[in-house]
PDB file of C-alpha atoms in Angstrom:
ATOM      1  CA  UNK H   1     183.755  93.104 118.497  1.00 94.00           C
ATOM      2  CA  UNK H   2     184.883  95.775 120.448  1.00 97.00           C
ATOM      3  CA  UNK H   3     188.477  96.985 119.875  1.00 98.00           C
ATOM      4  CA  UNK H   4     190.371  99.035 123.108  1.00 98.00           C
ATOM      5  CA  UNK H   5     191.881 101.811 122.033  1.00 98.00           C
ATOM      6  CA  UNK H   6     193.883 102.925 125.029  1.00 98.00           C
ATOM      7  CA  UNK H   7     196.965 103.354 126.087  1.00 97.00           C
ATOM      8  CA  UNK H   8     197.543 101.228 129.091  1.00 97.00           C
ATOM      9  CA  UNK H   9     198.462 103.206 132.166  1.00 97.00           C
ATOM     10  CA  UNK H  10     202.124 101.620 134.215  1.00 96.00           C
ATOM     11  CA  UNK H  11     205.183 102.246 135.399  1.00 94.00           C
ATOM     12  CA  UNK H  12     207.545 103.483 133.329  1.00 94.00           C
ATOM     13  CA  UNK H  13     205.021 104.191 130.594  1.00 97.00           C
ATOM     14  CA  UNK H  14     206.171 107.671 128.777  1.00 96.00           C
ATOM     15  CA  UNK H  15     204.916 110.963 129.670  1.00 96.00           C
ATOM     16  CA  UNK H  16     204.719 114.276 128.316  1.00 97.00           C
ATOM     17  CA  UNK H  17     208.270 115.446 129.760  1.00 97.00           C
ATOM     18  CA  UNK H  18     207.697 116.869 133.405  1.00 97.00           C
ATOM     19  CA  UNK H  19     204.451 116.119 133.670  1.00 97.00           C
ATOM     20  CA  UNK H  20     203.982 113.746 136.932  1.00 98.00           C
ATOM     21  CA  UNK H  21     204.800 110.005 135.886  1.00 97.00           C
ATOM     22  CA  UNK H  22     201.857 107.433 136.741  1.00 98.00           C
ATOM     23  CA  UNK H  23     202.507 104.866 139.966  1.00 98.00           C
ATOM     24  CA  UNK H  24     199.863 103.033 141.452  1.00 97.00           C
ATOM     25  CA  UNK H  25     200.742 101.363 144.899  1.00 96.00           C
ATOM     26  CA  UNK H  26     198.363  99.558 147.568  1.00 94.00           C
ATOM     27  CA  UNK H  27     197.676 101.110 150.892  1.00 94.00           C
ATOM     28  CA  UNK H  28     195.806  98.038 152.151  1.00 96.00           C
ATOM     29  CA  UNK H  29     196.701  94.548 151.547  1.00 95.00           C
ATOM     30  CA  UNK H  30     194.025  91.792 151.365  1.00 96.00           C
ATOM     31  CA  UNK H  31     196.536  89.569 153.717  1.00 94.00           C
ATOM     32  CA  UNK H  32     196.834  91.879 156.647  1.00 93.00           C
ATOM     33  CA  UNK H  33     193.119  94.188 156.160  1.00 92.00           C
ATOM     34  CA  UNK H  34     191.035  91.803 154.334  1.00 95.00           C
ATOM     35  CA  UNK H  35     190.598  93.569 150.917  1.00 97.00           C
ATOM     36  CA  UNK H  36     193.202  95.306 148.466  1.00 97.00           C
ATOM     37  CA  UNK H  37     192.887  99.291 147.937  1.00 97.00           C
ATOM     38  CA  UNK H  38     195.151 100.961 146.025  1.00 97.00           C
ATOM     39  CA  UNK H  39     195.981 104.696 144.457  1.00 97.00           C
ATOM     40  CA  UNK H  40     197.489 106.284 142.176  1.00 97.00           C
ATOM     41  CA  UNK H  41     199.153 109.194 140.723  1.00 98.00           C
ATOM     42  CA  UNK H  42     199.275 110.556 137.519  1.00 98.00           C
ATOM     43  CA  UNK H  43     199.583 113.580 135.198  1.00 98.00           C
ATOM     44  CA  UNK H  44     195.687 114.096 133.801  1.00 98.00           C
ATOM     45  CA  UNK H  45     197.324 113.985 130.546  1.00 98.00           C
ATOM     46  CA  UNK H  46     199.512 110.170 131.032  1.00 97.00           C
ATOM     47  CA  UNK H  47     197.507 108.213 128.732  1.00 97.00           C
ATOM     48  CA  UNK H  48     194.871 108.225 126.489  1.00 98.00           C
ATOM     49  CA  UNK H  49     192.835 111.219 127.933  1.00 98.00           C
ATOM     50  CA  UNK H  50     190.730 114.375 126.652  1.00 98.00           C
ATOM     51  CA  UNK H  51     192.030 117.961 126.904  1.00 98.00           C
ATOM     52  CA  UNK H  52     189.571 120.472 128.292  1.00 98.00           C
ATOM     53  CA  UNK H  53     189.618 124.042 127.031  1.00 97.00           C
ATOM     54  CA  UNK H  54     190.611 124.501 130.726  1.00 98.00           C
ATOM     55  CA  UNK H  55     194.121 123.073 130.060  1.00 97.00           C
ATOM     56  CA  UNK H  56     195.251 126.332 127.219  1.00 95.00           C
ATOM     57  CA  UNK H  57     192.801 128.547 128.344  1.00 95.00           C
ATOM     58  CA  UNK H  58     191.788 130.183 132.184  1.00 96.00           C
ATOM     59  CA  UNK H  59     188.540 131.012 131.030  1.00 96.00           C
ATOM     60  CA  UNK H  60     187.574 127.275 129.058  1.00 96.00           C
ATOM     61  CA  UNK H  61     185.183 125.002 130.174  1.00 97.00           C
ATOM     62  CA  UNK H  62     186.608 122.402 132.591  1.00 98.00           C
ATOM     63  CA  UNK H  63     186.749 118.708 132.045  1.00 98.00           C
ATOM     64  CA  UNK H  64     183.558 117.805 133.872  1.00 98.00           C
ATOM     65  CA  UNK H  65     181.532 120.528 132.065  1.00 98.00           C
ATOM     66  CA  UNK H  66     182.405 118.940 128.601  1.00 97.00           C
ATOM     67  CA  UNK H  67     179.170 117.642 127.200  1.00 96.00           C
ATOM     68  CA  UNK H  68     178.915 113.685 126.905  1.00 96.00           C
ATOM     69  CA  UNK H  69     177.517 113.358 123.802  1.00 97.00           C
ATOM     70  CA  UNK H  70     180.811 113.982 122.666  1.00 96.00           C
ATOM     71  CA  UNK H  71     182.371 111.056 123.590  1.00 98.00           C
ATOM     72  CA  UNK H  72     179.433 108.671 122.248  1.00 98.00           C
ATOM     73  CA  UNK H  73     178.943 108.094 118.884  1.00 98.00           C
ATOM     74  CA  UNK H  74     180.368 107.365 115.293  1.00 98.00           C
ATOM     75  CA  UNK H  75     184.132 108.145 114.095  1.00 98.00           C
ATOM     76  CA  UNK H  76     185.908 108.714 110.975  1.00 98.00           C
ATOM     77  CA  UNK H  77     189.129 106.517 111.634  1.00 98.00           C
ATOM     78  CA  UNK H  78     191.915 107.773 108.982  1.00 98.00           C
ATOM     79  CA  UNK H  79     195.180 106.741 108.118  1.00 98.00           C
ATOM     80  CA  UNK H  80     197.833 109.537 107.921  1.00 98.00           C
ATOM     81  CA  UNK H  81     201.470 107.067 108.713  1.00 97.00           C
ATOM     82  CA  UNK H  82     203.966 108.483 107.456  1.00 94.00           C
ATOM     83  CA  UNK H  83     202.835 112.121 107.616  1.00 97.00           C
ATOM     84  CA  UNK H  84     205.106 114.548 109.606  1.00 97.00           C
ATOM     85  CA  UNK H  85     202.240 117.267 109.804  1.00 98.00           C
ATOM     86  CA  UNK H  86     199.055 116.947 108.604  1.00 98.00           C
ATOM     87  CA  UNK H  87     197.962 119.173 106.048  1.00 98.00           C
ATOM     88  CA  UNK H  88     194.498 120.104 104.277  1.00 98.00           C
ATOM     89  CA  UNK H  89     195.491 117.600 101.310  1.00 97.00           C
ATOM     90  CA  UNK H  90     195.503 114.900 103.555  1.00 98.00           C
ATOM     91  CA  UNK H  91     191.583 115.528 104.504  1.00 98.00           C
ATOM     92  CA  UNK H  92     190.190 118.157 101.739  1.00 96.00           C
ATOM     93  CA  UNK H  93     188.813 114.641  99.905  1.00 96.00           C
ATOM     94  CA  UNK H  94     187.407 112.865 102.742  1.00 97.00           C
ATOM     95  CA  UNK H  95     183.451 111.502 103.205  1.00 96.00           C
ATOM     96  CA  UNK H  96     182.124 113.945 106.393  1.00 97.00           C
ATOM     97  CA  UNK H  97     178.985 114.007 105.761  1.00 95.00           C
ATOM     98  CA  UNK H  98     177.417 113.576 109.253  1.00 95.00           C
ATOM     99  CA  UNK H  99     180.769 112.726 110.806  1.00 97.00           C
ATOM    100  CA  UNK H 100     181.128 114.666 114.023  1.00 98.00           C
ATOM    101  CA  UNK H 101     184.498 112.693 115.599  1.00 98.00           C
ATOM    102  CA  UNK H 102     188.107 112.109 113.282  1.00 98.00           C
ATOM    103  CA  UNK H 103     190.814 110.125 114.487  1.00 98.00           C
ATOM    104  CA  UNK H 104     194.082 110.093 112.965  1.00 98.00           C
ATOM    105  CA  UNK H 105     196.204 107.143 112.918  1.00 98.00           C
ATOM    106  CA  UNK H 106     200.022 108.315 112.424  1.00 98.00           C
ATOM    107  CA  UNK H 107     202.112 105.809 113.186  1.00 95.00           C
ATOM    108  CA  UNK H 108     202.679 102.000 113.074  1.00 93.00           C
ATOM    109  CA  UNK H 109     204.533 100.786 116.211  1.00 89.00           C
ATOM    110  CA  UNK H 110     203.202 102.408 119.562  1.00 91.00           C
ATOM    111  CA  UNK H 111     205.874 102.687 121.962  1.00 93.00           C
ATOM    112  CA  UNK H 112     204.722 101.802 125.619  1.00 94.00           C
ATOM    113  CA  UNK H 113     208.007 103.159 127.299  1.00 95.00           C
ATOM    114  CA  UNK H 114     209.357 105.453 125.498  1.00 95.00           C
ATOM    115  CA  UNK H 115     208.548 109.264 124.308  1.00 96.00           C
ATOM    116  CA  UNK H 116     208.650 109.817 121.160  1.00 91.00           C
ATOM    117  CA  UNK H 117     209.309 113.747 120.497  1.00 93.00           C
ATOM    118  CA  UNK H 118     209.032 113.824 116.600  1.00 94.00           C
ATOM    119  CA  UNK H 119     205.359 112.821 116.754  1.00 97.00           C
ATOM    120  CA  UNK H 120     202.401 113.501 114.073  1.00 98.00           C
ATOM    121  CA  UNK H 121     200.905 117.464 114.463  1.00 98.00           C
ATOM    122  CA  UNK H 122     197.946 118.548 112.997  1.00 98.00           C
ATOM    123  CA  UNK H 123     197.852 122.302 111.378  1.00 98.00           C
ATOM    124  CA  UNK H 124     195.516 124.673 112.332  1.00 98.00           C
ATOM    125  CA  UNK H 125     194.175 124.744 108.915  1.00 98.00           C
ATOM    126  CA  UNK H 126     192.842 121.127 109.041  1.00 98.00           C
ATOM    127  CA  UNK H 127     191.016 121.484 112.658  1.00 98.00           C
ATOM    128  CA  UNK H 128     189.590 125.030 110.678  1.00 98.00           C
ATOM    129  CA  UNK H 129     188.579 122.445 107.654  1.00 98.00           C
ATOM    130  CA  UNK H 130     187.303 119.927 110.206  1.00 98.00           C
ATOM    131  CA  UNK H 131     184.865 122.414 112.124  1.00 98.00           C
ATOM    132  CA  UNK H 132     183.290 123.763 108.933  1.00 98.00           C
ATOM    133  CA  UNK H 133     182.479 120.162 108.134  1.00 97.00           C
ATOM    134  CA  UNK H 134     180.993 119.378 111.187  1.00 98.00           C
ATOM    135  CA  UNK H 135     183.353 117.724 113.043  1.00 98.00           C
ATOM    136  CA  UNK H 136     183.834 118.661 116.614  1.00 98.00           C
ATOM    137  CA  UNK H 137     186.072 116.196 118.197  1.00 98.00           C
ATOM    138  CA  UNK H 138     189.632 115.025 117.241  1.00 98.00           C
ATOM    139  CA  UNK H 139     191.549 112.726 118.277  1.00 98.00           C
ATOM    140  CA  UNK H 140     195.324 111.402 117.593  1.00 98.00           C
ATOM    141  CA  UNK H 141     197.644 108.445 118.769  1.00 98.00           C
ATOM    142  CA  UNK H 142     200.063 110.887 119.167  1.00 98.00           C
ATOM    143  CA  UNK H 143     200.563 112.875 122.539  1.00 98.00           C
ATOM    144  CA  UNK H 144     199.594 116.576 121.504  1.00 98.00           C
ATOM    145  CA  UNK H 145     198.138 117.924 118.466  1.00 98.00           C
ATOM    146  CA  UNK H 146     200.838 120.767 119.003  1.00 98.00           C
ATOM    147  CA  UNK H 147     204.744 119.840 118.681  1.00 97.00           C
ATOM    148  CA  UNK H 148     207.000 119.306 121.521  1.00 96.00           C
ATOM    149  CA  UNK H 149     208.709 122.940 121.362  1.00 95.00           C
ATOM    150  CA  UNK H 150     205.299 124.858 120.283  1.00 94.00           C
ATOM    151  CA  UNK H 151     204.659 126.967 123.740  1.00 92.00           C
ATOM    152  CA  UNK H 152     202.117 128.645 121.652  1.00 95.00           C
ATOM    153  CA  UNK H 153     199.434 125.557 121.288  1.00 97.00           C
ATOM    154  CA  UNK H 154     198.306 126.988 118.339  1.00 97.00           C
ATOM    155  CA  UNK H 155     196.312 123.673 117.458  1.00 98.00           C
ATOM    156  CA  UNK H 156     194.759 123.973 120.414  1.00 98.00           C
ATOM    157  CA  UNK H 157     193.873 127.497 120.695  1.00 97.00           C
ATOM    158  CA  UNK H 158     192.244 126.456 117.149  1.00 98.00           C
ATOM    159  CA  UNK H 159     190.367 123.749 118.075  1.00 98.00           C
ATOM    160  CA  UNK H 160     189.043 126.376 120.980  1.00 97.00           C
ATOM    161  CA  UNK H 161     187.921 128.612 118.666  1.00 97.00           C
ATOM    162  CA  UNK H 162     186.139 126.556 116.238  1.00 98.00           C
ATOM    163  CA  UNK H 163     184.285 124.873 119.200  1.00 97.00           C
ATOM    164  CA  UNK H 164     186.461 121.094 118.344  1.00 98.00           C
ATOM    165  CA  UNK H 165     187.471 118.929 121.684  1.00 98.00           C
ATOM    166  CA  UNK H 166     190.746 116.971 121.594  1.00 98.00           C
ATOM    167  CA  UNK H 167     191.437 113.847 122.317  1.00 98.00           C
ATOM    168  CA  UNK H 168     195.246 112.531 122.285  1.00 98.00           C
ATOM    169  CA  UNK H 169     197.531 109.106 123.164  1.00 98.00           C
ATOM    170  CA  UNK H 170     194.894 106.866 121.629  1.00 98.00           C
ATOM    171  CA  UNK H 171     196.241 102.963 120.804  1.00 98.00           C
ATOM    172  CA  UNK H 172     195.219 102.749 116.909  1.00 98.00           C
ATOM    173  CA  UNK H 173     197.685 100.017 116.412  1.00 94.00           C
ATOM    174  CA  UNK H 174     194.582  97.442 115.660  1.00 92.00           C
ATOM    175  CA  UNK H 175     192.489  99.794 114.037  1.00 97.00           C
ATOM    176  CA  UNK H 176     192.347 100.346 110.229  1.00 96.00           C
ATOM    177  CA  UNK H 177     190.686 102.871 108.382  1.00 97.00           C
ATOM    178  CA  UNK H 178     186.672 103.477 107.962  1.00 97.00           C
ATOM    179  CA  UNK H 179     183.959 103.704 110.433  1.00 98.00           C
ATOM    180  CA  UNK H 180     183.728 103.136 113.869  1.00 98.00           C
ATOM    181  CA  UNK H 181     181.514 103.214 117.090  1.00 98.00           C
ATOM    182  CA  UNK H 182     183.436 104.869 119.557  1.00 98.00           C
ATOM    183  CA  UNK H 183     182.872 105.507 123.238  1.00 98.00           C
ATOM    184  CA  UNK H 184     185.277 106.896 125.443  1.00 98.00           C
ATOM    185  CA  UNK H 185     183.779 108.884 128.411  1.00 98.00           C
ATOM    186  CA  UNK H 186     186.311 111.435 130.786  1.00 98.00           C
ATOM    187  CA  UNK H 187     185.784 111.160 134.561  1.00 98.00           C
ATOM    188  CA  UNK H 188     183.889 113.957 136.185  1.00 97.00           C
ATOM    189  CA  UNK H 189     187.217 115.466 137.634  1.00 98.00           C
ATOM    190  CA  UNK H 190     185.807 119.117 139.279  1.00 98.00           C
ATOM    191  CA  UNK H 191     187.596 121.659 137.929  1.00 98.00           C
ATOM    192  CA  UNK H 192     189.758 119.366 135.506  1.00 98.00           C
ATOM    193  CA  UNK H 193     191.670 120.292 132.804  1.00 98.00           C
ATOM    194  CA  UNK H 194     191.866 116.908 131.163  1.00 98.00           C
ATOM    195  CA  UNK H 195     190.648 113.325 131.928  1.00 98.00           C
ATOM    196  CA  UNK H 196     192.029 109.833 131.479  1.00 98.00           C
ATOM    197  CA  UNK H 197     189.375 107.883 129.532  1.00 98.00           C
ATOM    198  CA  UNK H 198     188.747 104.175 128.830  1.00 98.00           C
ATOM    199  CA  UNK H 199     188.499 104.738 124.915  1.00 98.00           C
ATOM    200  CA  UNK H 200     186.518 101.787 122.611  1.00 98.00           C
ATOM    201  CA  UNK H 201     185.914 100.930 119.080  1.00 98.00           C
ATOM    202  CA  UNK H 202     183.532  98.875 116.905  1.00 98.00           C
ATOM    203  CA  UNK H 203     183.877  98.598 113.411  1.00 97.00           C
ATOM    204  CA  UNK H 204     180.317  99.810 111.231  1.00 96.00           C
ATOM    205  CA  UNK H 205     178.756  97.946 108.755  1.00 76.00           C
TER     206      UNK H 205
END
């Protein structure tokens, strides 16, 4: 069975602060044009979405050059709740062997309309840890791998440099540790710096 892992994009759901809030509204009705059309608007980065290089860098690849393969394939789902920052002894013992995607589970109850500020980060000596494993995507229910205040990014001028892609806002709250399927593909936005994605899980055998 195949779990969604996304955070479902409305009104009033929380953003990164001043980014631009999601609304979706219908320019043609059904009633008076004969089908319904809508549109939206949203920060790239409301949601469960990827981060290119392109969003902390001028000179990183953009969202549509990111390659697919990425976002198809097995994950490593762990649990960190609890965890204020994660550190190296919360994944120096884990199984990598061929694992190329870890998601982090950090919390319990996922807030759909509020912003939490005192989220989960990860240190740049875990995604460093990570890459020399093999790992080259990671992912987070929390909204940035970086804290609120860190104008730096230093996670994710880390993550650039040891060649790992980010993925942030996923919906664990259904998913428990171990091995997944995962598929979770970014639009092919021109230029992007991040993508909305439709993000699924499977548990492994």
């Amino acid at each position: 069975m195949w779990i969604d892992i996304t955070v479902p994009l409305h009104k009033n759901m929380p953003i990164w602060p001043g980014d631009t809030p999601f609304s979706y509204k219908q320019d043609v009705t059904l009633t008076e044009d004969g089908a319904n059309v809508g549109q939206i608007t949203m920060s790239l980065h409301a949601g469960t979405h990827v981060d290119a290089p392109y969003h902390y860098d001028d000179f990183g690849k953009a969202i549509d050059a990111l390659p697919l393969e990425l976002f198809i394939g097995a994950v490593k789902m762990v649990d960190v709740i609890g965890v204020k920052c994660i550190q190296l002894e919360h994944v120096e013992n884990l199984e990598l062997h061929n694992v190329e995607r870890v998601f982090f589970k950090t919390k319990v109850v996922h807030d759909l309309y509020h912003f939490d500020d005192g989220f989960t980060t990860i240190a740049p000596e875990v995604i460093r840890f990570l890459a020399n494993q093999g790992v080259r995507v990671v992912g987070t229910d929390a909204p940035s791998v970086d804290a609120l205040d860190d104008v730096s990014l230093v996670a994710h001028h880390t993550c650039k440099q040891v060649g790992i892609y980010i993925i942030e806002n996923l919906f664990l709250k259904d998913v428990d540790a171990g091995m997944y399927e995962f598929i979770g593909l970014p639009l092919a936005i021109q230029g992007g710096d991040a993508s909305p994605i439709r993000a699924v899980v499977r548990k492994m055998e």
